[in-house]
Amino acid sequence: MKNNKLTLTIFTLLLTIGVYAQGPPGGGGGRGGKGGGQRGGQPDASEIFSKLDANNDEVIDKDEASKDKRGKISEDFDEIDSNDDSFIDLEELKDSLENRSSKRKPKKVSPEKLIKEVDDNGDGLLNELEIAVKRKHELSENFAEIDTNGDSELDLEELEAYYANAKEEEPKRRKRD
């Protein structure tokens, strides 16, 4: 009887060690136990999304984003939420991660959000001082080009036209690279 218990204990111990040595299902081991995924340890968007979407409603709200251990999604929530609906969907998260990992690809810019962020005096227009204070270098460098009506202020229509043109020119620049 003692031999059976000893044999059973050893068998269980070996089986347990074998199972834990394989790591979690789906491979995610290695890299010091941090979330694997792709690109040298950076988890992919769907992996992050599934962890943060606690109520499974297919969007991440600000409360769910605050549970991001690194704090980057919560910190950059308004930037990631490119359509200004107060939620981050999977596509917005994917775009955000791609923009961070690829210096070439421009991030989506919402002219409405940009005006809200930069317009200190609340007139719905951006002047050079407001842009400089908020360190919007791209706007500062291209101010004269964007200000098509020459009134020394950028309005929503001018910003929309500028970013639409920049989006159209991006594929042309990539072909030259």
Short mmCIF file of N, CA and C in Angstrom, two decimals:
data_model
loop_
_atom_site.label_atom_id
_atom_site.label_comp_id
_atom_site.label_asym_id
_atom_site.label_seq_id
_atom_site.Cartn_x
_atom_site.Cartn_y
_atom_site.Cartn_z
N MET A 1 0.81 -1.20 0.00
CA MET A 1 0.00 0.00 0.00
C MET A 1 0.85 1.27 0.00
N LYS A 2 1.96 1.25 0.80
CA LYS A 2 2.86 2.40 0.83
C LYS A 2 3.48 2.62 -0.54
N ASN A 3 3.82 1.53 -1.23
CA ASN A 3 4.41 1.63 -2.56
C ASN A 3 3.47 2.28 -3.56
N ASN A 4 2.18 1.94 -3.47
CA ASN A 4 1.19 2.53 -4.38
C ASN A 4 1.06 4.03 -4.17
N LYS A 5 1.05 4.49 -2.92
CA LYS A 5 0.94 5.92 -2.62
C LYS A 5 2.19 6.66 -3.11
N LEU A 6 3.36 6.05 -2.88
CA LEU A 6 4.60 6.66 -3.31
C LEU A 6 4.66 6.75 -4.84
N THR A 7 4.26 5.67 -5.51
CA THR A 7 4.25 5.65 -6.97
C THR A 7 3.27 6.69 -7.50
N LEU A 8 2.08 6.77 -6.92
CA LEU A 8 1.07 7.74 -7.33
C LEU A 8 1.56 9.17 -7.11
N THR A 9 2.22 9.43 -6.00
CA THR A 9 2.74 10.76 -5.70
C THR A 9 3.82 11.16 -6.70
N ILE A 10 4.73 10.25 -7.00
CA ILE A 10 5.80 10.54 -7.96
C ILE A 10 5.21 10.77 -9.35
N PHE A 11 4.27 9.94 -9.75
CA PHE A 11 3.62 10.10 -11.06
C PHE A 11 2.94 11.47 -11.17
N THR A 12 2.19 11.85 -10.13
CA THR A 12 1.49 13.14 -10.11
C THR A 12 2.48 14.29 -10.18
N LEU A 13 3.58 14.18 -9.44
CA LEU A 13 4.59 15.22 -9.44
C LEU A 13 5.20 15.38 -10.84
N LEU A 14 5.55 14.28 -11.47
CA LEU A 14 6.13 14.33 -12.82
C LEU A 14 5.14 14.88 -13.84
N LEU A 15 3.90 14.47 -13.73
CA LEU A 15 2.87 14.96 -14.64
C LEU A 15 2.68 16.47 -14.48
N THR A 16 2.64 16.93 -13.25
CA THR A 16 2.46 18.35 -12.96
C THR A 16 3.63 19.17 -13.50
N ILE A 17 4.84 18.70 -13.28
CA ILE A 17 6.02 19.40 -13.77
C ILE A 17 5.99 19.47 -15.29
N GLY A 18 5.60 18.38 -15.93
CA GLY A 18 5.51 18.35 -17.39
C GLY A 18 4.52 19.35 -17.93
N VAL A 19 3.38 19.46 -17.29
CA VAL A 19 2.34 20.39 -17.74
C VAL A 19 2.81 21.84 -17.57
N TYR A 20 3.37 22.17 -16.42
CA TYR A 20 3.82 23.55 -16.18
C TYR A 20 5.03 23.92 -17.03
N ALA A 21 5.85 22.97 -17.38
CA ALA A 21 7.02 23.24 -18.20
C ALA A 21 6.63 23.68 -19.61
N GLN A 22 5.43 23.28 -20.05
CA GLN A 22 4.98 23.66 -21.39
C GLN A 22 4.49 25.10 -21.45
N GLY A 23 4.19 25.69 -20.33
CA GLY A 23 3.72 27.07 -20.31
C GLY A 23 2.23 27.13 -20.56
N PRO A 24 1.70 28.35 -20.66
CA PRO A 24 0.26 28.51 -20.85
C PRO A 24 -0.19 28.05 -22.23
N PRO A 25 -1.47 27.71 -22.38
CA PRO A 25 -1.97 27.30 -23.68
C PRO A 25 -1.78 28.41 -24.71
N GLY A 26 -1.49 28.04 -25.93
CA GLY A 26 -1.33 29.03 -26.99
C GLY A 26 0.08 29.56 -27.08
N GLY A 27 0.98 29.09 -26.28
CA GLY A 27 2.37 29.48 -26.38
C GLY A 27 2.75 30.64 -25.54
N GLY A 28 2.19 31.63 -25.21
CA GLY A 28 2.56 32.84 -24.54
C GLY A 28 3.69 32.83 -23.54
N GLY A 29 4.46 31.77 -23.39
CA GLY A 29 5.55 31.74 -22.41
C GLY A 29 6.75 32.51 -22.90
N GLY A 30 7.82 32.42 -22.16
CA GLY A 30 9.06 33.09 -22.54
C GLY A 30 9.01 34.56 -22.25
N ARG A 31 10.01 35.31 -22.68
CA ARG A 31 10.09 36.75 -22.50
C ARG A 31 9.85 37.18 -21.06
N GLY A 32 10.37 36.40 -20.12
CA GLY A 32 10.25 36.81 -18.72
C GLY A 32 8.83 36.84 -18.22
N GLY A 33 7.94 36.07 -18.83
CA GLY A 33 6.56 35.99 -18.36
C GLY A 33 5.69 37.14 -18.82
N LYS A 34 6.23 38.10 -19.52
CA LYS A 34 5.42 39.23 -19.99
C LYS A 34 4.64 38.82 -21.21
N GLY A 35 3.55 39.50 -21.48
CA GLY A 35 2.69 39.17 -22.63
C GLY A 35 3.46 39.13 -23.91
N GLY A 36 3.41 38.02 -24.59
CA GLY A 36 4.20 37.78 -25.79
C GLY A 36 3.64 38.51 -26.98
N GLY A 37 2.93 37.80 -27.82
CA GLY A 37 2.40 38.45 -29.00
C GLY A 37 3.46 38.55 -30.07
N GLN A 38 3.44 39.63 -30.80
CA GLN A 38 4.33 39.80 -31.94
C GLN A 38 5.31 40.93 -31.72
N ARG A 39 6.15 41.16 -32.69
CA ARG A 39 7.10 42.27 -32.71
C ARG A 39 7.92 42.39 -31.44
N GLY A 40 8.69 41.35 -31.13
CA GLY A 40 9.63 41.43 -30.02
C GLY A 40 8.98 41.65 -28.68
N GLY A 41 7.85 41.02 -28.44
CA GLY A 41 7.24 41.08 -27.12
C GLY A 41 6.07 42.02 -27.00
N GLN A 42 5.79 42.81 -28.00
CA GLN A 42 4.65 43.71 -27.93
C GLN A 42 3.38 42.93 -28.24
N PRO A 43 2.41 42.93 -27.31
CA PRO A 43 1.18 42.20 -27.57
C PRO A 43 0.40 42.84 -28.72
N ASP A 44 -0.38 42.03 -29.43
CA ASP A 44 -1.14 42.60 -30.53
C ASP A 44 -2.44 43.23 -30.02
N ALA A 45 -3.08 43.99 -30.88
CA ALA A 45 -4.25 44.77 -30.49
C ALA A 45 -5.39 43.89 -29.97
N SER A 46 -5.65 42.77 -30.63
CA SER A 46 -6.77 41.93 -30.19
C SER A 46 -6.51 41.33 -28.82
N GLU A 47 -5.24 41.04 -28.52
CA GLU A 47 -4.88 40.51 -27.21
C GLU A 47 -5.12 41.57 -26.12
N ILE A 48 -4.67 42.78 -26.37
CA ILE A 48 -4.88 43.87 -25.42
C ILE A 48 -6.37 44.15 -25.28
N PHE A 49 -7.05 44.20 -26.41
CA PHE A 49 -8.48 44.52 -26.43
C PHE A 49 -9.27 43.52 -25.59
N SER A 50 -9.00 42.24 -25.77
CA SER A 50 -9.76 41.21 -25.04
C SER A 50 -9.51 41.30 -23.54
N LYS A 51 -8.30 41.72 -23.15
CA LYS A 51 -8.00 41.84 -21.72
C LYS A 51 -8.69 43.05 -21.09
N LEU A 52 -8.83 44.13 -21.85
CA LEU A 52 -9.40 45.35 -21.29
C LEU A 52 -10.91 45.45 -21.43
N ASP A 53 -11.49 44.80 -22.41
CA ASP A 53 -12.94 44.86 -22.62
C ASP A 53 -13.64 43.93 -21.61
N ALA A 54 -13.71 44.39 -20.37
CA ALA A 54 -14.21 43.56 -19.27
C ALA A 54 -15.68 43.16 -19.45
N ASN A 55 -16.50 44.03 -20.01
CA ASN A 55 -17.93 43.72 -20.14
C ASN A 55 -18.28 43.14 -21.51
N ASN A 56 -17.27 42.86 -22.33
CA ASN A 56 -17.45 42.23 -23.65
C ASN A 56 -18.46 42.95 -24.56
N ASP A 57 -18.43 44.27 -24.53
CA ASP A 57 -19.34 45.04 -25.39
C ASP A 57 -18.66 45.51 -26.67
N GLU A 58 -17.47 44.97 -26.96
CA GLU A 58 -16.72 45.25 -28.18
C GLU A 58 -16.16 46.66 -28.26
N VAL A 59 -16.13 47.39 -27.14
CA VAL A 59 -15.47 48.69 -27.06
C VAL A 59 -14.83 48.82 -25.68
N ILE A 60 -13.84 49.69 -25.59
CA ILE A 60 -13.18 49.98 -24.31
C ILE A 60 -13.58 51.39 -23.92
N ASP A 61 -14.16 51.52 -22.74
CA ASP A 61 -14.50 52.85 -22.25
C ASP A 61 -13.36 53.34 -21.34
N LYS A 62 -13.47 54.57 -20.84
CA LYS A 62 -12.40 55.15 -20.02
C LYS A 62 -12.16 54.36 -18.75
N ASP A 63 -13.21 53.81 -18.16
CA ASP A 63 -13.06 53.02 -16.94
C ASP A 63 -12.26 51.75 -17.23
N GLU A 64 -12.58 51.08 -18.31
CA GLU A 64 -11.85 49.86 -18.68
C GLU A 64 -10.40 50.21 -19.04
N ALA A 65 -10.20 51.31 -19.72
CA ALA A 65 -8.84 51.72 -20.10
C ALA A 65 -7.99 52.01 -18.87
N SER A 66 -8.62 52.49 -17.81
CA SER A 66 -7.85 52.80 -16.60
C SER A 66 -7.27 51.56 -15.94
N LYS A 67 -7.73 50.39 -16.35
CA LYS A 67 -7.23 49.13 -15.79
C LYS A 67 -6.00 48.61 -16.54
N ASP A 68 -5.56 49.34 -17.55
CA ASP A 68 -4.33 48.99 -18.28
C ASP A 68 -3.16 49.18 -17.33
N LYS A 69 -2.45 48.12 -17.05
CA LYS A 69 -1.37 48.16 -16.05
C LYS A 69 -0.27 49.14 -16.42
N ARG A 70 0.02 49.29 -17.71
CA ARG A 70 1.05 50.23 -18.13
C ARG A 70 0.54 51.66 -18.12
N GLY A 71 -0.77 51.84 -18.21
CA GLY A 71 -1.36 53.17 -18.17
C GLY A 71 -1.34 53.92 -19.49
N LYS A 72 -0.76 53.34 -20.54
CA LYS A 72 -0.64 54.06 -21.81
C LYS A 72 -1.99 54.27 -22.49
N ILE A 73 -2.87 53.28 -22.42
CA ILE A 73 -4.15 53.42 -23.11
C ILE A 73 -5.00 54.47 -22.40
N SER A 74 -4.99 54.45 -21.09
CA SER A 74 -5.73 55.45 -20.34
C SER A 74 -5.15 56.85 -20.58
N GLU A 75 -3.83 56.93 -20.57
CA GLU A 75 -3.13 58.20 -20.77
C GLU A 75 -3.38 58.77 -22.16
N ASP A 76 -3.44 57.90 -23.16
CA ASP A 76 -3.60 58.34 -24.55
C ASP A 76 -5.02 58.11 -25.08
N PHE A 77 -5.98 57.95 -24.19
CA PHE A 77 -7.35 57.57 -24.57
C PHE A 77 -7.91 58.48 -25.66
N ASP A 78 -7.84 59.78 -25.45
CA ASP A 78 -8.44 60.72 -26.41
C ASP A 78 -7.74 60.69 -27.76
N GLU A 79 -6.45 60.42 -27.76
CA GLU A 79 -5.71 60.31 -29.01
C GLU A 79 -6.08 59.02 -29.75
N ILE A 80 -6.22 57.92 -29.01
CA ILE A 80 -6.57 56.64 -29.62
C ILE A 80 -8.00 56.66 -30.15
N ASP A 81 -8.90 57.32 -29.42
CA ASP A 81 -10.31 57.42 -29.81
C ASP A 81 -10.45 58.42 -30.97
N SER A 82 -10.08 57.98 -32.16
CA SER A 82 -9.99 58.89 -33.30
C SER A 82 -11.34 59.39 -33.81
N ASN A 83 -12.44 58.70 -33.49
CA ASN A 83 -13.74 59.17 -33.97
C ASN A 83 -14.53 59.93 -32.89
N ASP A 84 -13.90 60.20 -31.77
CA ASP A 84 -14.49 61.02 -30.70
C ASP A 84 -15.82 60.51 -30.16
N ASP A 85 -16.00 59.17 -30.09
CA ASP A 85 -17.25 58.65 -29.55
C ASP A 85 -17.13 58.22 -28.09
N SER A 86 -16.01 58.54 -27.46
CA SER A 86 -15.72 58.21 -26.06
C SER A 86 -15.53 56.72 -25.82
N PHE A 87 -15.26 55.97 -26.87
CA PHE A 87 -14.95 54.55 -26.77
C PHE A 87 -13.81 54.24 -27.73
N ILE A 88 -13.05 53.21 -27.40
CA ILE A 88 -12.01 52.72 -28.29
C ILE A 88 -12.47 51.38 -28.83
N ASP A 89 -12.57 51.27 -30.15
CA ASP A 89 -12.91 49.97 -30.74
C ASP A 89 -11.61 49.30 -31.20
N LEU A 90 -11.72 48.07 -31.66
CA LEU A 90 -10.54 47.30 -32.03
C LEU A 90 -9.75 47.98 -33.15
N GLU A 91 -10.44 48.54 -34.13
CA GLU A 91 -9.74 49.19 -35.25
C GLU A 91 -8.94 50.41 -34.77
N GLU A 92 -9.51 51.20 -33.88
CA GLU A 92 -8.80 52.36 -33.36
C GLU A 92 -7.55 51.92 -32.59
N LEU A 93 -7.68 50.84 -31.81
CA LEU A 93 -6.54 50.33 -31.06
C LEU A 93 -5.46 49.81 -32.01
N LYS A 94 -5.87 49.08 -33.05
CA LYS A 94 -4.91 48.58 -34.04
C LYS A 94 -4.17 49.74 -34.71
N ASP A 95 -4.92 50.77 -35.13
CA ASP A 95 -4.31 51.93 -35.77
C ASP A 95 -3.30 52.59 -34.84
N SER A 96 -3.66 52.71 -33.58
CA SER A 96 -2.79 53.34 -32.60
C SER A 96 -1.49 52.56 -32.44
N LEU A 97 -1.60 51.25 -32.32
CA LEU A 97 -0.41 50.42 -32.16
C LEU A 97 0.45 50.45 -33.42
N GLU A 98 -0.18 50.45 -34.58
CA GLU A 98 0.58 50.53 -35.83
C GLU A 98 1.31 51.86 -35.94
N ASN A 99 0.65 52.93 -35.52
CA ASN A 99 1.28 54.25 -35.58
C ASN A 99 2.48 54.33 -34.66
N ARG A 100 2.40 53.69 -33.50
CA ARG A 100 3.53 53.71 -32.57
C ARG A 100 4.69 52.89 -33.09
N SER A 101 4.39 51.79 -33.78
CA SER A 101 5.47 50.92 -34.22
C SER A 101 6.02 51.33 -35.58
N SER A 102 5.33 52.20 -36.28
CA SER A 102 5.79 52.61 -37.61
C SER A 102 5.91 54.12 -37.67
N LYS A 103 7.11 54.60 -37.70
CA LYS A 103 7.34 56.05 -37.73
C LYS A 103 6.85 56.67 -39.04
N ARG A 104 6.78 55.87 -40.11
CA ARG A 104 6.40 56.39 -41.41
C ARG A 104 4.91 56.69 -41.51
N LYS A 105 4.10 55.86 -40.90
CA LYS A 105 2.67 55.97 -41.07
C LYS A 105 2.11 57.10 -40.20
N PRO A 106 1.46 58.08 -40.79
CA PRO A 106 0.92 59.17 -39.99
C PRO A 106 -0.30 58.71 -39.20
N LYS A 107 -0.43 59.26 -38.01
CA LYS A 107 -1.60 58.89 -37.24
C LYS A 107 -2.81 59.66 -37.74
N LYS A 108 -3.97 59.08 -37.54
CA LYS A 108 -5.19 59.76 -37.94
C LYS A 108 -5.36 60.99 -37.07
N VAL A 109 -5.76 62.08 -37.71
CA VAL A 109 -5.95 63.32 -36.99
C VAL A 109 -7.39 63.77 -37.17
N SER A 110 -8.03 64.03 -36.07
CA SER A 110 -9.38 64.57 -36.11
C SER A 110 -9.29 66.09 -35.97
N PRO A 111 -9.61 66.84 -37.03
CA PRO A 111 -9.53 68.30 -36.93
C PRO A 111 -10.39 68.86 -35.80
N GLU A 112 -11.57 68.26 -35.57
CA GLU A 112 -12.44 68.73 -34.49
C GLU A 112 -11.74 68.56 -33.14
N LYS A 113 -11.14 67.39 -32.93
CA LYS A 113 -10.45 67.11 -31.68
C LYS A 113 -9.24 68.03 -31.52
N LEU A 114 -8.56 68.29 -32.62
CA LEU A 114 -7.40 69.16 -32.61
C LEU A 114 -7.80 70.57 -32.17
N ILE A 115 -8.89 71.07 -32.70
CA ILE A 115 -9.36 72.41 -32.32
C ILE A 115 -9.71 72.44 -30.83
N LYS A 116 -10.44 71.42 -30.35
CA LYS A 116 -10.79 71.37 -28.92
C LYS A 116 -9.54 71.37 -28.05
N GLU A 117 -8.52 70.63 -28.48
CA GLU A 117 -7.30 70.49 -27.70
C GLU A 117 -6.45 71.76 -27.69
N VAL A 118 -6.37 72.44 -28.82
CA VAL A 118 -5.43 73.55 -28.97
C VAL A 118 -6.07 74.92 -28.74
N ASP A 119 -7.34 75.07 -29.03
CA ASP A 119 -8.03 76.37 -28.98
C ASP A 119 -8.21 76.86 -27.54
N ASP A 120 -7.28 77.68 -27.08
CA ASP A 120 -7.32 78.17 -25.70
C ASP A 120 -8.39 79.23 -25.46
N ASN A 121 -8.67 80.07 -26.46
CA ASN A 121 -9.62 81.15 -26.24
C ASN A 121 -11.06 80.79 -26.62
N GLY A 122 -11.27 79.56 -27.10
CA GLY A 122 -12.62 79.07 -27.35
C GLY A 122 -13.33 79.66 -28.54
N ASP A 123 -12.60 80.26 -29.48
CA ASP A 123 -13.27 80.87 -30.63
C ASP A 123 -13.44 79.92 -31.81
N GLY A 124 -12.97 78.68 -31.66
CA GLY A 124 -13.11 77.70 -32.73
C GLY A 124 -12.08 77.84 -33.83
N LEU A 125 -11.11 78.72 -33.61
CA LEU A 125 -10.04 78.96 -34.58
C LEU A 125 -8.69 78.78 -33.88
N LEU A 126 -7.68 78.43 -34.66
CA LEU A 126 -6.34 78.27 -34.09
C LEU A 126 -5.42 79.34 -34.64
N ASN A 127 -4.77 80.08 -33.74
CA ASN A 127 -3.78 81.05 -34.19
C ASN A 127 -2.39 80.50 -33.91
N GLU A 128 -1.37 81.17 -34.42
CA GLU A 128 0.00 80.65 -34.30
C GLU A 128 0.46 80.54 -32.86
N LEU A 129 0.04 81.44 -32.01
CA LEU A 129 0.44 81.39 -30.60
C LEU A 129 -0.14 80.14 -29.92
N GLU A 130 -1.43 79.88 -30.13
CA GLU A 130 -2.06 78.69 -29.53
C GLU A 130 -1.35 77.42 -30.00
N ILE A 131 -1.02 77.38 -31.27
CA ILE A 131 -0.36 76.20 -31.85
C ILE A 131 1.03 76.03 -31.25
N ALA A 132 1.76 77.14 -31.10
CA ALA A 132 3.12 77.08 -30.53
C ALA A 132 3.08 76.63 -29.07
N VAL A 133 2.13 77.16 -28.31
CA VAL A 133 2.01 76.81 -26.89
C VAL A 133 1.76 75.31 -26.73
N LYS A 134 0.93 74.75 -27.59
CA LYS A 134 0.60 73.31 -27.50
C LYS A 134 1.61 72.44 -28.23
N ARG A 135 2.65 73.07 -28.77
CA ARG A 135 3.75 72.35 -29.45
C ARG A 135 3.28 71.45 -30.58
N LYS A 136 2.44 71.99 -31.40
CA LYS A 136 1.96 71.28 -32.60
C LYS A 136 2.87 71.69 -33.75
N HIS A 137 4.03 71.03 -33.81
CA HIS A 137 5.08 71.41 -34.75
C HIS A 137 4.64 71.31 -36.21
N GLU A 138 3.90 70.27 -36.54
CA GLU A 138 3.46 70.11 -37.93
C GLU A 138 2.62 71.30 -38.37
N LEU A 139 1.72 71.75 -37.49
CA LEU A 139 0.88 72.90 -37.83
C LEU A 139 1.71 74.19 -37.92
N SER A 140 2.65 74.34 -36.99
CA SER A 140 3.51 75.54 -37.02
C SER A 140 4.31 75.61 -38.30
N GLU A 141 4.90 74.47 -38.68
CA GLU A 141 5.75 74.44 -39.87
C GLU A 141 4.96 74.66 -41.16
N ASN A 142 3.69 74.28 -41.17
CA ASN A 142 2.87 74.38 -42.39
C ASN A 142 1.75 75.40 -42.27
N PHE A 143 1.86 76.31 -41.31
CA PHE A 143 0.78 77.26 -41.04
C PHE A 143 0.34 78.03 -42.28
N ALA A 144 1.28 78.60 -42.99
CA ALA A 144 0.94 79.43 -44.17
C ALA A 144 0.25 78.59 -45.24
N GLU A 145 0.70 77.36 -45.41
CA GLU A 145 0.09 76.46 -46.40
C GLU A 145 -1.35 76.09 -45.99
N ILE A 146 -1.56 75.86 -44.71
CA ILE A 146 -2.89 75.45 -44.22
C ILE A 146 -3.85 76.64 -44.24
N ASP A 147 -3.36 77.83 -43.91
CA ASP A 147 -4.19 79.04 -43.84
C ASP A 147 -4.49 79.55 -45.25
N THR A 148 -5.37 78.85 -45.94
CA THR A 148 -5.64 79.17 -47.35
C THR A 148 -6.35 80.51 -47.56
N ASN A 149 -7.09 80.99 -46.56
CA ASN A 149 -7.78 82.27 -46.73
C ASN A 149 -6.94 83.45 -46.22
N GLY A 150 -5.77 83.17 -45.68
CA GLY A 150 -4.85 84.23 -45.28
C GLY A 150 -5.28 85.09 -44.12
N ASP A 151 -6.16 84.58 -43.24
CA ASP A 151 -6.62 85.39 -42.11
C ASP A 151 -5.80 85.18 -40.84
N SER A 152 -4.69 84.48 -40.93
CA SER A 152 -3.78 84.19 -39.81
C SER A 152 -4.42 83.34 -38.72
N GLU A 153 -5.47 82.61 -39.08
CA GLU A 153 -6.10 81.66 -38.18
C GLU A 153 -6.52 80.43 -38.98
N LEU A 154 -6.46 79.28 -38.33
CA LEU A 154 -6.87 78.04 -38.99
C LEU A 154 -8.26 77.66 -38.51
N ASP A 155 -9.17 77.46 -39.46
CA ASP A 155 -10.52 77.03 -39.10
C ASP A 155 -10.69 75.54 -39.42
N LEU A 156 -11.84 75.01 -39.08
CA LEU A 156 -12.11 73.58 -39.26
C LEU A 156 -11.97 73.15 -40.71
N GLU A 157 -12.51 73.94 -41.63
CA GLU A 157 -12.45 73.58 -43.05
C GLU A 157 -11.02 73.53 -43.57
N GLU A 158 -10.21 74.49 -43.14
CA GLU A 158 -8.81 74.50 -43.57
C GLU A 158 -8.05 73.28 -43.04
N LEU A 159 -8.31 72.94 -41.79
CA LEU A 159 -7.65 71.77 -41.20
C LEU A 159 -8.11 70.48 -41.87
N GLU A 160 -9.41 70.38 -42.14
CA GLU A 160 -9.92 69.18 -42.82
C GLU A 160 -9.29 69.03 -44.20
N ALA A 161 -9.19 70.13 -44.93
CA ALA A 161 -8.58 70.09 -46.26
C ALA A 161 -7.11 69.71 -46.19
N TYR A 162 -6.40 70.26 -45.21
CA TYR A 162 -4.98 69.96 -45.06
C TYR A 162 -4.77 68.47 -44.77
N TYR A 163 -5.51 67.93 -43.82
CA TYR A 163 -5.32 66.52 -43.46
C TYR A 163 -5.83 65.58 -44.55
N ALA A 164 -6.85 65.99 -45.31
CA ALA A 164 -7.31 65.17 -46.44
C ALA A 164 -6.22 65.11 -47.51
N ASN A 165 -5.58 66.24 -47.78
CA ASN A 165 -4.49 66.27 -48.76
C ASN A 165 -3.30 65.46 -48.28
N ALA A 166 -2.98 65.56 -46.99
CA ALA A 166 -1.85 64.81 -46.44
C ALA A 166 -2.10 63.31 -46.54
N LYS A 167 -3.35 62.91 -46.34
CA LYS A 167 -3.70 61.49 -46.43
C LYS A 167 -3.56 60.98 -47.87
N GLU A 168 -3.96 61.81 -48.83
CA GLU A 168 -3.85 61.43 -50.25
C GLU A 168 -2.40 61.35 -50.70
N GLU A 169 -1.55 62.21 -50.16
CA GLU A 169 -0.15 62.24 -50.57
C GLU A 169 0.67 61.12 -49.93
N GLU A 170 0.23 60.55 -48.84
CA GLU A 170 0.98 59.51 -48.13
C GLU A 170 1.32 58.31 -49.01
N PRO A 171 0.38 57.73 -49.77
CA PRO A 171 0.76 56.59 -50.63
C PRO A 171 1.83 56.96 -51.64
N LYS A 172 1.81 58.20 -52.16
CA LYS A 172 2.81 58.63 -53.12
C LYS A 172 4.19 58.66 -52.47
N ARG A 173 4.27 59.16 -51.21
CA ARG A 173 5.55 59.20 -50.50
C ARG A 173 6.08 57.81 -50.24
N ARG A 174 5.19 56.88 -49.89
CA ARG A 174 5.62 55.52 -49.60
C ARG A 174 6.21 54.84 -50.82
N LYS A 175 5.64 55.11 -52.01
CA LYS A 175 6.15 54.50 -53.23
C LYS A 175 7.56 54.95 -53.54
N ARG A 176 7.88 56.19 -53.17
CA ARG A 176 9.23 56.72 -53.43
C ARG A 176 10.25 56.13 -52.47
N ASP A 177 9.83 55.71 -51.27
CA ASP A 177 10.77 55.19 -50.25
C ASP A 177 11.36 53.86 -50.61
#
